[in-house]
Coordinates of C-alpha atoms and ligand atoms in Angstrom, one line a residue:
M232 CA 16.4 17.1 89.1
K233 CA 15.1 18.2 85.6
F234 CA 16.0 16.3 82.5
A235 CA 19.0 18.5 81.3
T236 CA 20.7 18.5 84.5
K237 CA 20.3 14.6 84.7
A238 CA 21.4 14.0 81.1
I239 CA 24.5 16.0 82.0
H240 CA 25.4 14.5 85.5
A241 CA 23.7 11.4 86.4
G242 CA 25.7 8.2 86.9
V243 CA 29.0 10.4 86.4
E244 CA 31.3 10.8 89.4
P245 CA 34.9 12.4 89.1
D246 CA 37.2 9.3 88.6
P247 CA 38.4 8.5 92.1
S248 CA 41.7 8.0 91.2
T249 CA 42.4 10.9 89.4
G250 CA 39.6 13.2 89.5
A251 CA 39.0 13.2 85.5
I252 CA 35.7 14.9 85.2
M253 CA 34.8 12.2 82.0
T254 CA 34.4 8.6 83.5
P255 CA 37.2 7.0 81.7
I256 CA 37.1 4.2 79.3
Y257 CA 38.1 1.3 81.4
Q258 CA 39.6 -1.0 78.5
T259 CA 40.3 -4.1 80.7
S260 CA 38.8 -7.3 80.9
T261 CA 39.9 -8.3 84.5
Y262 CA 40.7 -6.7 87.9
V263 CA 43.5 -7.4 90.2
Q264 CA 42.2 -9.1 93.4
E265 CA 44.2 -8.6 96.7
S266 CA 43.5 -12.0 97.7
P267 CA 40.6 -14.4 96.1
G268 CA 37.4 -12.7 96.4
K269 CA 39.0 -9.4 98.0
H270 CA 38.5 -6.8 95.4
K271 CA 37.3 -3.3 94.8
G272 CA 34.0 -4.2 93.3
Y273 CA 34.9 -5.5 90.0
E274 CA 36.2 -9.0 89.2
Y275 CA 35.7 -9.5 85.5
A276 CA 34.7 -7.4 82.8
R277 CA 31.8 -9.3 81.5
S278 CA 30.1 -9.0 84.8
S279 CA 30.7 -5.5 85.5
N280 CA 33.1 -2.3 84.1
P281 CA 32.9 1.2 85.6
T282 CA 32.1 2.7 82.5
R283 CA 29.4 0.6 81.8
T284 CA 28.2 1.3 85.6
A285 CA 28.3 5.1 85.1
L286 CA 26.2 4.7 81.9
Q287 CA 23.7 2.4 83.5
K288 CA 23.2 4.7 86.2
A289 CA 22.6 7.5 83.9
L290 CA 20.2 5.7 81.7
A291 CA 18.2 4.4 84.8
A292 CA 17.8 8.3 85.9
L293 CA 16.7 9.4 82.5
E294 CA 14.0 6.9 82.6
N295 CA 13.1 7.7 86.2
G296 CA 14.0 3.9 87.2
K297 CA 16.1 2.3 89.7
H298 CA 18.3 0.0 87.8
G299 CA 19.7 0.3 84.1
I300 CA 21.2 -2.8 82.5
C301 CA 23.1 -2.4 79.2
Y302 CA 23.6 -5.1 76.3
A303 CA 25.5 -5.6 73.1
S304 CA 22.7 -4.3 71.0
G305 CA 18.7 -3.4 71.3
L306 CA 18.0 -6.7 70.2
A307 CA 20.3 -8.5 72.8
A308 CA 18.2 -6.1 75.3
T309 CA 14.9 -7.8 73.8
D310 CA 16.8 -11.3 74.0
A311 CA 17.2 -10.7 77.5
V312 CA 13.5 -10.0 78.4
L313 CA 12.7 -13.0 76.2
K314 CA 14.7 -15.0 78.2
L315 CA 12.7 -14.4 81.4
F316 CA 10.0 -16.9 80.1
K317 CA 9.6 -20.5 79.8
P318 CA 7.8 -22.8 77.0
G319 CA 3.9 -22.2 77.1
D320 CA 4.5 -18.6 78.4
E321 CA 2.3 -16.2 75.9
I322 CA 3.5 -12.9 74.9
I323 CA 1.3 -10.5 73.0
A324 CA 3.0 -7.7 70.9
P325 CA 1.8 -5.2 68.4
S326 CA 1.7 -6.5 64.8
D327 CA 3.6 -3.0 63.8
I328 CA 6.9 -3.5 65.4
Y329 CA 10.6 -3.4 64.4
G330 CA 11.2 -6.3 62.0
G331 CA 14.1 -7.4 63.9
T332 CA 11.9 -7.9 67.2
Y333 CA 9.2 -9.6 65.3
R334 CA 12.0 -12.0 63.8
L335 CA 13.5 -12.7 67.2
M336 CA 10.2 -13.7 68.4
K337 CA 9.0 -15.6 65.8
R338 CA 12.4 -17.5 64.5
I339 CA 14.1 -17.7 67.8
F340 CA 11.7 -17.8 70.8
E341 CA 8.8 -19.3 69.0
P342 CA 10.5 -22.5 68.0
L343 CA 11.9 -22.7 71.7
G344 CA 8.1 -23.0 73.1
L345 CA 7.2 -19.2 73.6
I346 CA 3.5 -18.3 72.5
F347 CA 3.3 -15.0 70.5
K348 CA 0.3 -13.1 69.8
F349 CA 0.7 -10.2 67.4
V350 CA -2.4 -7.8 67.5
D351 CA -3.1 -4.5 66.4
I352 CA -3.0 -3.1 69.8
E353 CA -3.9 0.6 68.9
E354 CA -7.4 -0.5 67.9
V355 CA -8.0 -2.6 71.4
S356 CA -9.9 -0.8 74.0
E357 CA -10.2 -3.5 76.1
I358 CA -6.8 -5.2 76.2
D359 CA -7.9 -7.7 79.1
R360 CA -10.0 -9.7 76.5
L361 CA -6.4 -10.6 74.7
L362 CA -5.0 -11.9 78.0
S363 CA -5.1 -15.5 78.6
G364 CA -4.0 -17.3 82.0
N365 CA -1.0 -18.0 80.3
T366 CA -0.1 -14.4 79.0
K367 CA 3.0 -13.1 80.9
L368 CA 4.1 -10.2 79.0
V369 CA 2.6 -7.3 76.9
W370 CA 5.4 -6.1 74.6
L371 CA 4.8 -2.3 73.4
E372 CA 6.2 -0.3 71.0
T373 CA 5.2 3.3 70.6
P374 CA 5.5 5.0 68.5
T375 CA 5.8 2.1 66.3
N376 CA 8.5 1.5 63.8
P377 CA 7.6 2.5 60.8
L378 CA 4.0 3.5 60.9
L379 CA 4.5 5.7 64.0
K380 CA 1.2 4.5 65.6
I381 CA 0.6 5.3 69.2
I382 CA -0.4 3.0 71.9
D383 CA -1.7 4.0 75.3
I384 CA 1.0 2.7 77.8
G385 CA -0.9 3.7 81.0
Q386 CA -4.3 2.1 79.9
I387 CA -2.5 -1.2 78.9
A388 CA -0.1 -1.2 81.9
Q389 CA -3.0 -0.6 84.4
V390 CA -4.9 -3.6 82.7
C391 CA -1.8 -5.8 83.0
K392 CA -1.0 -5.2 86.5
Q393 CA -4.4 -6.2 87.6
R394 CA -3.8 -9.3 86.0
G395 CA -0.4 -10.1 87.1
V396 CA 1.2 -9.5 83.6
L397 CA 4.4 -7.6 82.8
T398 CA 4.5 -4.8 80.3
C399 CA 7.6 -3.8 78.8
V400 CA 7.9 -0.9 76.3
D401 CA 10.6 -0.4 73.5
N402 CA 11.0 3.4 73.8
T403 CA 13.5 3.7 71.3
F404 CA 11.5 6.0 69.0
A405 CA 10.4 8.6 71.5
S406 CA 13.6 8.3 73.8
P407 CA 13.0 9.2 77.5
Y408 CA 13.2 12.7 76.6
L409 CA 9.8 12.6 75.2
Q410 CA 8.1 9.6 77.1
N411 CA 8.9 8.0 80.4
P412 CA 7.0 4.3 80.5
L413 CA 8.0 3.4 83.9
D414 CA 6.1 6.6 85.0
L415 CA 3.0 5.4 83.1
G416 CA 3.2 1.9 84.8
A417 CA 5.2 -0.2 82.8
D418 CA 7.5 -2.6 84.4
I419 CA 10.6 -2.3 82.0
V420 CA 11.8 0.0 79.5
M421 CA 13.9 -1.0 76.3
H422 CA 16.0 0.9 74.2
S423 CA 17.9 0.6 71.1
V424 CA 20.4 3.0 72.5
T425 CA 21.9 2.8 69.0
K426 CA 19.3 5.5 68.0
Y427 CA 18.5 8.7 69.8
L428 CA 20.4 7.9 73.2
G429 CA 23.8 7.3 71.4
G430 CA 22.6 10.0 68.7
H431 CA 26.0 10.0 66.5
S432 CA 25.5 6.9 64.3
D433 CA 28.6 5.3 66.1
T434 CA 27.5 2.8 68.3
V435 CA 25.3 -0.4 68.5
M436 CA 23.8 -0.9 72.1
G437 CA 20.7 -2.0 74.1
A438 CA 19.6 -1.2 77.3
L439 CA 16.5 -2.2 80.0
I440 CA 15.2 -0.1 82.6
T441 CA 13.2 -1.3 85.5
S442 CA 12.5 -0.2 89.1
D443 CA 11.7 -3.7 90.2
D444 CA 14.7 -5.1 92.3
E445 CA 13.7 -8.7 91.5
L446 CA 13.3 -8.2 87.5
A447 CA 16.6 -6.3 87.7
A448 CA 18.4 -9.3 89.3
Q449 CA 17.2 -11.6 87.1
L450 CA 18.3 -9.4 83.8
K451 CA 21.5 -8.5 85.4
F452 CA 22.0 -12.4 85.6
I453 CA 21.2 -12.7 82.2
Q454 CA 23.5 -10.2 81.1
N455 CA 26.4 -11.8 82.7
A456 CA 25.3 -15.4 81.9
S457 CA 24.5 -14.9 78.4
G458 CA 27.4 -12.4 78.0
A459 CA 25.8 -10.1 75.4
V460 CA 27.7 -6.7 77.0
P461 CA 28.9 -3.5 75.5
G462 CA 32.5 -2.7 75.4
P463 CA 33.5 0.3 77.2
Q464 CA 34.5 2.5 74.4
D465 CA 31.1 2.1 73.3
C466 CA 29.6 2.9 76.9
F467 CA 31.7 6.4 76.9
L468 CA 30.4 7.3 73.4
V469 CA 26.9 7.1 74.7
L470 CA 27.8 8.7 78.2
R471 CA 28.9 11.5 76.0
G472 CA 25.9 11.2 73.4
I473 CA 23.2 11.5 76.0
K474 CA 24.6 14.8 77.4
T475 CA 23.2 16.5 74.6
L476 CA 20.0 14.5 74.1
H477 CA 17.6 17.0 75.3
L478 CA 19.1 19.6 72.8
R479 CA 19.2 17.1 70.0
M480 CA 15.5 15.9 70.5
Q481 CA 14.1 19.3 70.6
R482 CA 15.7 20.1 67.2
H483 CA 14.8 16.6 66.0
C484 CA 11.2 17.4 66.9
E485 CA 11.2 20.8 65.4
N486 CA 12.6 19.5 62.0
A487 CA 10.4 16.6 61.9
G488 CA 7.5 18.8 62.4
Q489 CA 8.1 21.0 59.7
V490 CA 9.0 18.1 57.0
A491 CA 5.8 16.4 58.0
V492 CA 3.6 19.4 57.2
W493 CA 5.6 20.3 54.2
L494 CA 5.2 16.5 52.9
A495 CA 1.5 16.7 53.8
A496 CA 0.8 19.8 51.6
H497 CA 2.8 18.5 48.6
P498 CA 0.7 17.6 45.4
K499 CA 2.9 14.4 44.9
V500 CA 2.8 13.0 48.4
G501 CA 0.0 10.4 49.4
K502 CA 0.0 9.5 53.1
V503 CA 2.2 10.9 55.5
Y504 CA 2.8 9.1 59.0
Y505 CA 3.6 11.4 61.6
P506 CA 1.9 11.7 65.1
G507 CA 2.5 15.4 65.2
L508 CA -0.2 15.9 62.5
P509 CA -3.6 16.8 63.7
D510 CA -5.1 13.9 61.3
H511 CA -3.2 11.3 62.7
P512 CA -5.1 8.8 64.4
G513 CA -3.0 8.9 67.5
H514 CA -2.4 12.4 67.8
E515 CA -4.3 13.4 70.7
L516 CA -2.9 10.4 72.6
A517 CA 0.7 11.4 71.5
A518 CA 0.1 14.9 72.7
A519 CA -1.0 13.6 76.1
Q520 CA 1.5 10.6 76.4
M521 CA 4.5 12.4 75.1
R522 CA 6.3 15.7 75.4
G523 CA 6.8 16.1 71.6
F524 CA 6.2 14.0 68.4
G525 CA 9.5 12.5 67.6
G526 CA 11.8 12.6 64.5
V527 CA 10.5 9.9 62.5
V528 CA 8.4 10.7 59.7
S529 CA 7.2 8.1 57.3
F530 CA 5.3 8.6 53.9
E531 CA 4.1 7.3 50.6
L532 CA 4.0 9.0 47.3
K533 CA 0.7 9.4 45.4
D534 CA 2.2 7.6 42.4
D535 CA 2.5 4.6 44.4
S536 CA 4.8 2.5 41.9
Y537 CA 8.0 0.8 43.7
E538 CA 10.3 2.6 40.9
K539 CA 9.2 5.9 41.6
A540 CA 9.7 5.3 45.4
V541 CA 13.3 3.9 44.9
R542 CA 14.2 6.7 42.3
T543 CA 12.9 9.3 45.0
M544 CA 15.4 7.5 47.7
E545 CA 18.0 7.4 45.4
R546 CA 18.1 10.8 44.3
M547 CA 18.1 12.1 48.2
E548 CA 21.7 13.9 48.9
V549 CA 21.4 15.3 52.3
F550 CA 19.1 12.4 53.5
A551 CA 21.6 9.7 53.4
L552 CA 20.0 6.1 52.4
G553 CA 20.6 3.9 55.0
E554 CA 19.4 1.7 58.1
S555 CA 19.0 3.1 61.5
L556 CA 17.6 6.2 63.0
G557 CA 18.2 9.0 65.5
G558 CA 21.6 10.0 64.5
V559 CA 22.3 13.9 64.2
E560 CA 22.5 13.1 60.5
S561 CA 19.2 12.9 58.5
L562 CA 18.5 9.1 56.9
C563 CA 16.4 7.9 54.6
T564 CA 15.1 4.1 54.8
H565 CA 13.2 1.7 52.6
P566 CA 11.6 -0.5 55.8
A567 CA 10.3 -3.3 53.3
S568 CA 13.8 -4.4 52.4
M569 CA 15.8 -2.9 55.2
S570 CA 14.2 -2.3 59.0
H571 CA 11.4 -4.9 58.1
G572 CA 13.2 -6.9 55.7
G573 CA 13.0 -9.9 58.3
M574 CA 9.3 -9.8 58.3
P575 CA 7.6 -12.1 55.5
R576 CA 5.8 -9.8 52.9
E577 CA 2.4 -11.0 53.7
E578 CA 2.7 -10.1 57.3
R579 CA 3.9 -6.6 56.3
L580 CA 1.0 -5.9 53.9
K581 CA -1.3 -7.1 56.6
I582 CA -0.2 -4.2 58.9
G583 CA -0.2 -1.7 56.2
L584 CA 3.5 -1.8 55.5
K585 CA 3.8 -1.1 51.6
D586 CA 6.8 -1.9 49.4
T587 CA 6.6 1.8 48.5
L588 CA 6.7 3.4 52.2
I589 CA 9.5 5.8 52.7
R590 CA 10.9 6.5 56.3
L591 CA 12.6 9.2 57.1
S592 CA 14.9 9.9 60.3
V593 CA 14.8 13.6 60.4
G594 CA 18.4 14.7 61.6
I595 CA 19.3 18.3 63.1
E596 CA 20.5 20.2 60.0
D597 CA 18.7 23.2 58.9
V598 CA 15.5 22.3 58.0
E599 CA 15.5 24.5 55.0
D600 CA 18.0 22.2 53.4
L601 CA 16.2 19.2 54.3
I602 CA 13.2 20.4 52.7
A603 CA 15.0 21.5 49.7
D604 CA 16.4 18.0 49.2
L605 CA 13.0 16.1 49.6
D606 CA 11.9 18.6 47.1
Q607 CA 14.3 17.7 44.5
A608 CA 14.3 14.4 45.2
I609 CA 10.3 14.2 45.1
G610 CA 10.8 16.0 41.7
T611 CA 8.5 16.9 39.1
D612 CA 8.3 13.6 37.0
Ligands
PLP986 C1 12.2 0.2 67.6 C2 13.5 -0.4 67.6 N1 13.5 -1.4 68.5 C3 14.7 -2.2 68.5 C4 15.7 -2.0 67.4 C5 16.9 -2.9 67.6 O1 17.9 -2.3 68.0 P1 19.5 -2.7 67.6 O2 19.5 -2.4 66.2 O3 20.3 -1.7 68.6 O4 19.8 -4.0 68.1 C6 15.6 -1.3 66.7 C7 16.6 -1.1 65.6 O5 16.3 -0.5 64.5 C8 14.3 -0.5 66.5 O6 14.4 0.7 65.5

């Protein structure tokens, strides 16, 4: 089945009791049993819920995986992956990474004994030089948040496989419409479902997808044992959201591409970070690895003052200033104080994330209105 058909049909069966075409919101905490242990496959809603089951199947299908497992947020999904490991195990991750992932690794799991190495994976041609006997996981995020670096998933997954190391890819920025890490050899895909999969800025959720039965069993165990599960109403909203994922992503990519080209030509704009621009260092790799360049564009102004960057963000009218990305409406974020506020300033500066960086989540509005808004916000002063 091709992508759009899967986005609309995968995981969703007519409701067995009524024939309802849309999976109902099973708003229940428990299920009546005929006799102890004799039930219809559902016992308690932390363990399973039919609305969640439908969504998990749909997400697995979109990522060409066997198992989908949903969590209460993207970070809860990452937390579940990290709980697979024990003190002394080493994990390699890109230094340019979502700030909350960095905070979870450094502030929660490092004190518990996991060892993290943050490296500029983009520049590493021989990842195996970095792997030690204790390395158990290479965590990847590509494109990265917020500098849109591109990492070669296939190359890294191949080396890791030979060394018995797992790879998990945060595929939030690409969405399954643009990139399928399992097809490139990764073991686990992670999503902040909150973003493009949900797509309407009304849900917080995370998901993991894998084709490995043993890993899936462990991750499902953690889902139930730790209990960070999404509610059925959120699962319903995401099931609805993904039915238009392909259409939304096409427009996000088109609009972001035009915004990036416009910004790059603007006399007051400095560096523009967008993998679709031919001078982006990861452009060729992105063209080979992805089916489009995504909806996020970051940029700096030539007048690199903090005040000017803040004034520009404050002036935006169509772009709403706020955290997050991937919704139908355009958003503008200040990574240093928002998405990456959990990363110490010296670490941010080390990876090239300036206090003046502006990140745009380009929505699916009319692109002329988006460009006009940026034009007036960047202004002439
Ligand atoms: C790339 C990336 N990964 C993970 C997360 C965390 O997801 P959530 O906010 O759903 O916990 C985010 C959130 O911004 C993100 O941008």
